[in-house]
XYZ file of C-alpha atoms in Angstrom:
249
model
C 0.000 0.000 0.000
C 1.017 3.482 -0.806
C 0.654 6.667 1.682
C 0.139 10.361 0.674
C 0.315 12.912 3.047
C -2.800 14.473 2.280
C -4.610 15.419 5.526
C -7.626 16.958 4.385
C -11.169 17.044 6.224
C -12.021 14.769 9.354
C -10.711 11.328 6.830
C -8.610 10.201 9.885
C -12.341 8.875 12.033
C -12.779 6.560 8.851
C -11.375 3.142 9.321
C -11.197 1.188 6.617
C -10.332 -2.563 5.735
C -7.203 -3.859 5.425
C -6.105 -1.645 7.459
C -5.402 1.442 5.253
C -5.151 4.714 6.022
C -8.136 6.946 4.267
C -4.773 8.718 2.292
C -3.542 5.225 1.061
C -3.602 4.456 -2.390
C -4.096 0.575 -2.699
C -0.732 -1.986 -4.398
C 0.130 -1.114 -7.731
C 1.250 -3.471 -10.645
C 1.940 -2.827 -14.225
C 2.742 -4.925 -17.137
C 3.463 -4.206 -20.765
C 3.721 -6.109 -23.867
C 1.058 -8.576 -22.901
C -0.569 -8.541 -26.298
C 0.875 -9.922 -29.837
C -1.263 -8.741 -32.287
C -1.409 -4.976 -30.545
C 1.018 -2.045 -31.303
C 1.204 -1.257 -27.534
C -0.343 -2.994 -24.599
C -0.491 -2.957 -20.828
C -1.875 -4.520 -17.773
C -2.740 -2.182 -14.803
C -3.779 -3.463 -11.465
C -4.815 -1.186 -8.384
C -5.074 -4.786 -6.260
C -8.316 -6.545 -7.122
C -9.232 -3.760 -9.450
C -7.533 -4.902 -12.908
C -7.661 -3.205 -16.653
C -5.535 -5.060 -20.095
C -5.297 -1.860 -22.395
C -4.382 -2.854 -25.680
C -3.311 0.234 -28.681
C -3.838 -0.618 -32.615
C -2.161 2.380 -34.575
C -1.811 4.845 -35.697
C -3.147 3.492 -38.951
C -4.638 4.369 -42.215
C -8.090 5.605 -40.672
C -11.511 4.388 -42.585
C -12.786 6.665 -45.294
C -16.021 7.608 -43.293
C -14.329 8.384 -40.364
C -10.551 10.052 -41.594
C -9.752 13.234 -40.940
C -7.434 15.069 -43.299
C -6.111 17.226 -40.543
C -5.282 14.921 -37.383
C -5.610 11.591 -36.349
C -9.028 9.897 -34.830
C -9.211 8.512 -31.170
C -11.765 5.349 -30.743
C -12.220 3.868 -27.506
C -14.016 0.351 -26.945
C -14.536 -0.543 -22.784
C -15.174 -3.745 -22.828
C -16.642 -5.020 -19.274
C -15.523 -8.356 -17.834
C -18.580 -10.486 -18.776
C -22.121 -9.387 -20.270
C -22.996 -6.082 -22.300
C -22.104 -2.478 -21.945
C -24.163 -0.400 -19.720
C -24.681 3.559 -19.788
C -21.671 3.975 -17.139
C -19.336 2.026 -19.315
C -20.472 4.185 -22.728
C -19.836 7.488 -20.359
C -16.174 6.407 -19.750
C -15.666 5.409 -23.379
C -16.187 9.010 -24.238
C -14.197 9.946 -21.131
C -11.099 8.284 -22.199
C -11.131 9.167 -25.613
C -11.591 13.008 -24.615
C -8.562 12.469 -22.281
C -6.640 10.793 -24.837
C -7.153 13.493 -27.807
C -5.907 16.228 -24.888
C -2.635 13.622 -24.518
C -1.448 12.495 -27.922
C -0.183 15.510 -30.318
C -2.933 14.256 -33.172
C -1.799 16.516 -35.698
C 1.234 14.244 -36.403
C -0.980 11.463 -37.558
C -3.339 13.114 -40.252
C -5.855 10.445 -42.021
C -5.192 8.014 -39.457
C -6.864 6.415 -36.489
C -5.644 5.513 -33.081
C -8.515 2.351 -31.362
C -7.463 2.087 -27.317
C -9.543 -0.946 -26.380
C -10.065 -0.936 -22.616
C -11.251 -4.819 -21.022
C -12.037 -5.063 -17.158
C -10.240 -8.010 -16.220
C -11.660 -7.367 -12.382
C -13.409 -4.696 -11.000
C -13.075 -3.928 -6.978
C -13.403 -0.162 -7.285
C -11.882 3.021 -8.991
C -12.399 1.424 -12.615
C -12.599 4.247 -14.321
C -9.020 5.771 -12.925
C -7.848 2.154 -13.379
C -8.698 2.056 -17.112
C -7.364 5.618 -17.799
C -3.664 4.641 -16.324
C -3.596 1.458 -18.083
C -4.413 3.511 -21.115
C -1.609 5.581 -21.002
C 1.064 2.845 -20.199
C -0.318 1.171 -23.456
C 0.209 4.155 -25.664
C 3.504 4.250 -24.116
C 4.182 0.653 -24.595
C 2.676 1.082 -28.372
C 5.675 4.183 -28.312
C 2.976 6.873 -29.763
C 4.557 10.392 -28.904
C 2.248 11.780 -25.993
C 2.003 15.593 -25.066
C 2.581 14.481 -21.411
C 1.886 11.278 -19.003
C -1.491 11.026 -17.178
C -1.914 9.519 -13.724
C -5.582 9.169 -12.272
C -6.958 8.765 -9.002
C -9.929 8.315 -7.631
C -11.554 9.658 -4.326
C -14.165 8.569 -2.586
C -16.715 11.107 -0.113
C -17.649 9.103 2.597
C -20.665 9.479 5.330
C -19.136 9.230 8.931
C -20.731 10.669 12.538
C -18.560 13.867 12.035
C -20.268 14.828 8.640
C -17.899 13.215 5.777
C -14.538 11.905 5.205
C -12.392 12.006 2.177
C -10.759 8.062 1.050
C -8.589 7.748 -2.001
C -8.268 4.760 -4.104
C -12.012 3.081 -2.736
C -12.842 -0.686 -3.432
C -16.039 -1.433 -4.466
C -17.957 -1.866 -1.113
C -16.580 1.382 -0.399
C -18.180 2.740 -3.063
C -21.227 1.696 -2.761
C -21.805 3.267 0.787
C -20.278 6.537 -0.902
C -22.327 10.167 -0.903
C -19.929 10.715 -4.233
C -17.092 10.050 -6.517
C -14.914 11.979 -7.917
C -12.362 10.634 -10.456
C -9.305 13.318 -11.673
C -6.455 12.763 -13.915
C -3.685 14.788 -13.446
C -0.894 15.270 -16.503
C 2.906 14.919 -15.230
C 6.461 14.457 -17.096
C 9.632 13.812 -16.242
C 12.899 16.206 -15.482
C 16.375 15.321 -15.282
C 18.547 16.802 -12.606
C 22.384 16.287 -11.296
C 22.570 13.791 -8.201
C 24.683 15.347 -6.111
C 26.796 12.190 -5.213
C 27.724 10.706 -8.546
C 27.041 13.561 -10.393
C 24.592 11.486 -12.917
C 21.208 12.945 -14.521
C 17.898 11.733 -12.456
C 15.026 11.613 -13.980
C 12.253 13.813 -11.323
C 8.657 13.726 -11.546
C 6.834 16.331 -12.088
C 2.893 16.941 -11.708
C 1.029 19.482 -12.948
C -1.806 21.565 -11.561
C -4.085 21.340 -14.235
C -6.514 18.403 -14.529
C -7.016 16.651 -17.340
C -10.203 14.750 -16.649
C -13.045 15.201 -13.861
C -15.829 12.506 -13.533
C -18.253 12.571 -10.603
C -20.922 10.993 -9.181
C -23.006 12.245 -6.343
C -23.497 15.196 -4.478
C -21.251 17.189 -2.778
C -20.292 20.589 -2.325
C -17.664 23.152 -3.491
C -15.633 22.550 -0.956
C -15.613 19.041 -0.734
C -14.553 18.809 -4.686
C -11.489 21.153 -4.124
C -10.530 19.040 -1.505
C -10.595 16.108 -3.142
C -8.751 17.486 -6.264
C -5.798 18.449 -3.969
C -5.890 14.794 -2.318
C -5.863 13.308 -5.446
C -3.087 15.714 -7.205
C -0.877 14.265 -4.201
C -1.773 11.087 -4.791
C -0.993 11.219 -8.345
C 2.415 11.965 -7.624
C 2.666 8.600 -6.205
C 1.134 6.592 -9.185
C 3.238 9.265 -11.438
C 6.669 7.565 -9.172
C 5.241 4.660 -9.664
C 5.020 4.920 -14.350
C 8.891 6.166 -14.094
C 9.623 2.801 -11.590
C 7.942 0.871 -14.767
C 9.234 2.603 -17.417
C 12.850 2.714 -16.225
C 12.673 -1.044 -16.109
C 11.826 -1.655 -19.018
């Protein structure tokens, strides 16, 4: 389990199972190259919670749906068993807004980029889930991205005191939610001198801006604002994390 210092609102009167912390992300794993017949693949697990991205392209787009100017983002979320439902059409359309904002398009004119997104397991935070494994698989497929995403998801729960922020919820916790609020946050990498061996490390560096906001629920104002800043920290961690991943591969 990961820990962010992010002590925001009464979270510290929640207590949550397996013992975490209300700021603690859950175990991450990531694997690329899982997939033959894609450009660019991953697997991204947040413990139980599991995505397989998988990247075909950039390729010679489809008459009907070319576009002389820039390339075409399609997304396909594929659940684990069964049909789509309206929740897993909403996140098709908010990955492939996220992606278009992440891949420089206008290199690719007349051609299309499909991201096809398959729940392997869902235990909570899918939707942050899917978007990171996303982005490892357009790395893995080596498409040239504006910057790295890293997505976290935070839960508003109902305790005696009023409500307490949790990041990274499982699905039960979800379920007894008042709202939640995914955010992606964009971050890159700078190199600096280490002072001991005087060699370039690679630093990561998050952004303020957010790429993506999904919600469900109500809450208020302040609540949100919290939550982005708890989940900006947090991303920091998953951002650590991608360079761990990368730099091993």
């Amino acid at each position: 389990m990961m820990d962010t210092d992010a002590s925001i609102g009464p979270s510290s009167l929640l207590l949550r199972t397996q013992g975490r912390q209300p700021t603690q992300l859950r175990g991450l794993a990531c694997e690329r190259g899982l997939l033959n017949r894609a450009d660019g693949s991953a697997k991204w697990a947040q413990d139980a919670t599991a995505i397989i991205a998988a990247v075909h392209g950039p390729r010679q787009a489809q008459a009907k749906a070319e576009n002389a100017e820039h390339a075409v983002v399609e997304v396909s979320f594929k659940p684990r068993s069964g049909f789509q439902d309206n929740v897993h059409r909403d996140y098709e359309g908010i990955l492939r807004r996220t992606l278009e904002g992440l891949i420089p398009l206008g290199m690719f004119p007349r051609t299309s980029i499909m991201v096809v997104i398959q729940v392997v397991q869902d235990d909570g935070a899918l939707l942050s889930c899917a978007l990171n494994a996303a982005c490892a698989a357009l790395i893995d497929a080596g498409v040239p991205l504006n910057h790295l995403l890293a997505s976290v998801t935070c839960a508003i729960m109902p305790v005696a005191a009023g409500s307490s922020l949790c990041l990274d919820p499982t699905r039960k916790e979800e379920q007894a939610a008042s709202a939640l609020i995914s955010i992606a946050h964009p971050f890159h990498f700078d190199f600096t001198k280490s002072s001991k061996a005087e060699l370039m490390k690679p630093v990561v560096c998050v952004g303020g801006d957010v790429l993506a906001s999904h919600t469900q629920g109500s809450f208020s104002v302040e609540q949100y604002l919290d939550a982005v800043i708890m989940c900006s920290k947090a991303s920091a961690q998953i951002a650590e994390f991608s360079r761990l991943v990368l730099s091993k591969a």
